[in-house]
């Protein structure tokens, strides 16, 4: 991790690493928008058959409502990050807007936020329009019960985040870039890159320790000096396991479903290629954490193993319930 951290000096690698970190907070918005659109379409199909509701008209209405909802969530998330309250003080006493942990200035960070919003909007509008203009017009859309796959994605979410969230509360491991030795190295890197000496701020430190094993617990079940019992501390200050990897897993689950929409249960060549491409995408996410120090490698490895299990469990659980209901109905 110390070796990878040196890559923060290289802008070409630093910016993608911060991009992966920030985009991970909003990627799921696209997945949930697609899930909502598909389920709504099935509801409209049934209402059209039973009550003669104008399906196409209401489908476009919900299309717009989903976009508006996405914009609201993105605005709330981006506006909170846009404030950028991270500063450093130079030896001369000047205050600079700079995040020493992520090694990025306010201007560059905000540019990345704009890029994330534009790119994710392009992905969102492309997926929803393709669903509306192509998928929803195909006979197999209704026949193959794609709402089942949507339920599997929702179950995946609760399984993945249920364990990750619980362990986030229970574990006491600090993020890599919150350690004293790492922060002092960041200060030296800042001077080497920009030629400006800054004062070291002890408030940056969350832990004076070096390597921290993943099995460290906090004050909920031991180690009472590890936390101060604030909700912010409990939910946002513990590195193990990685929540970003959980959302990446759900995005991958949805992505593999999307690239072979006609045959969701078959492992086609296109799907195999998609799985490998997404694995490369996951690898870049992990490397970005090693570069900017957001996670230890074991944080992401644990969640990566867990999301593989969640992929299997969500399919088995939902299929078993659906098949049981079909048998009972018959």
Short mmCIF file of C-alpha atoms in Angstrom, two decimals, residues 1 20 46 64 92 122 127 139 146 154 163 188 194 215 248 273 299:
data_model
loop_
_atom_site.label_atom_id
_atom_site.label_comp_id
_atom_site.label_asym_id
_atom_site.label_seq_id
_atom_site.Cartn_x
_atom_site.Cartn_y
_atom_site.Cartn_z
CA UNK A 1 0.00 0.00 0.00
CA UNK A 20 -13.69 5.47 -8.54
CA UNK A 46 -51.26 -5.93 -15.80
CA UNK A 64 -39.73 11.28 -16.24
CA UNK A 92 3.78 30.80 6.15
CA UNK A 122 -25.51 9.45 -19.82
CA UNK A 127 -30.24 2.30 -20.07
CA UNK A 139 -42.50 -10.48 -26.41
CA UNK A 146 -37.80 -10.14 -15.56
CA UNK A 154 -33.11 -6.24 -4.26
CA UNK A 163 -23.56 -8.10 6.62
CA UNK A 188 6.15 15.13 2.50
CA UNK A 194 4.08 21.47 -5.04
CA UNK A 215 -10.57 -8.59 13.29
CA UNK A 248 -19.83 -2.70 -7.14
CA UNK A 273 -16.90 -11.63 -21.72
CA UNK A 299 -11.42 -4.81 3.36
#
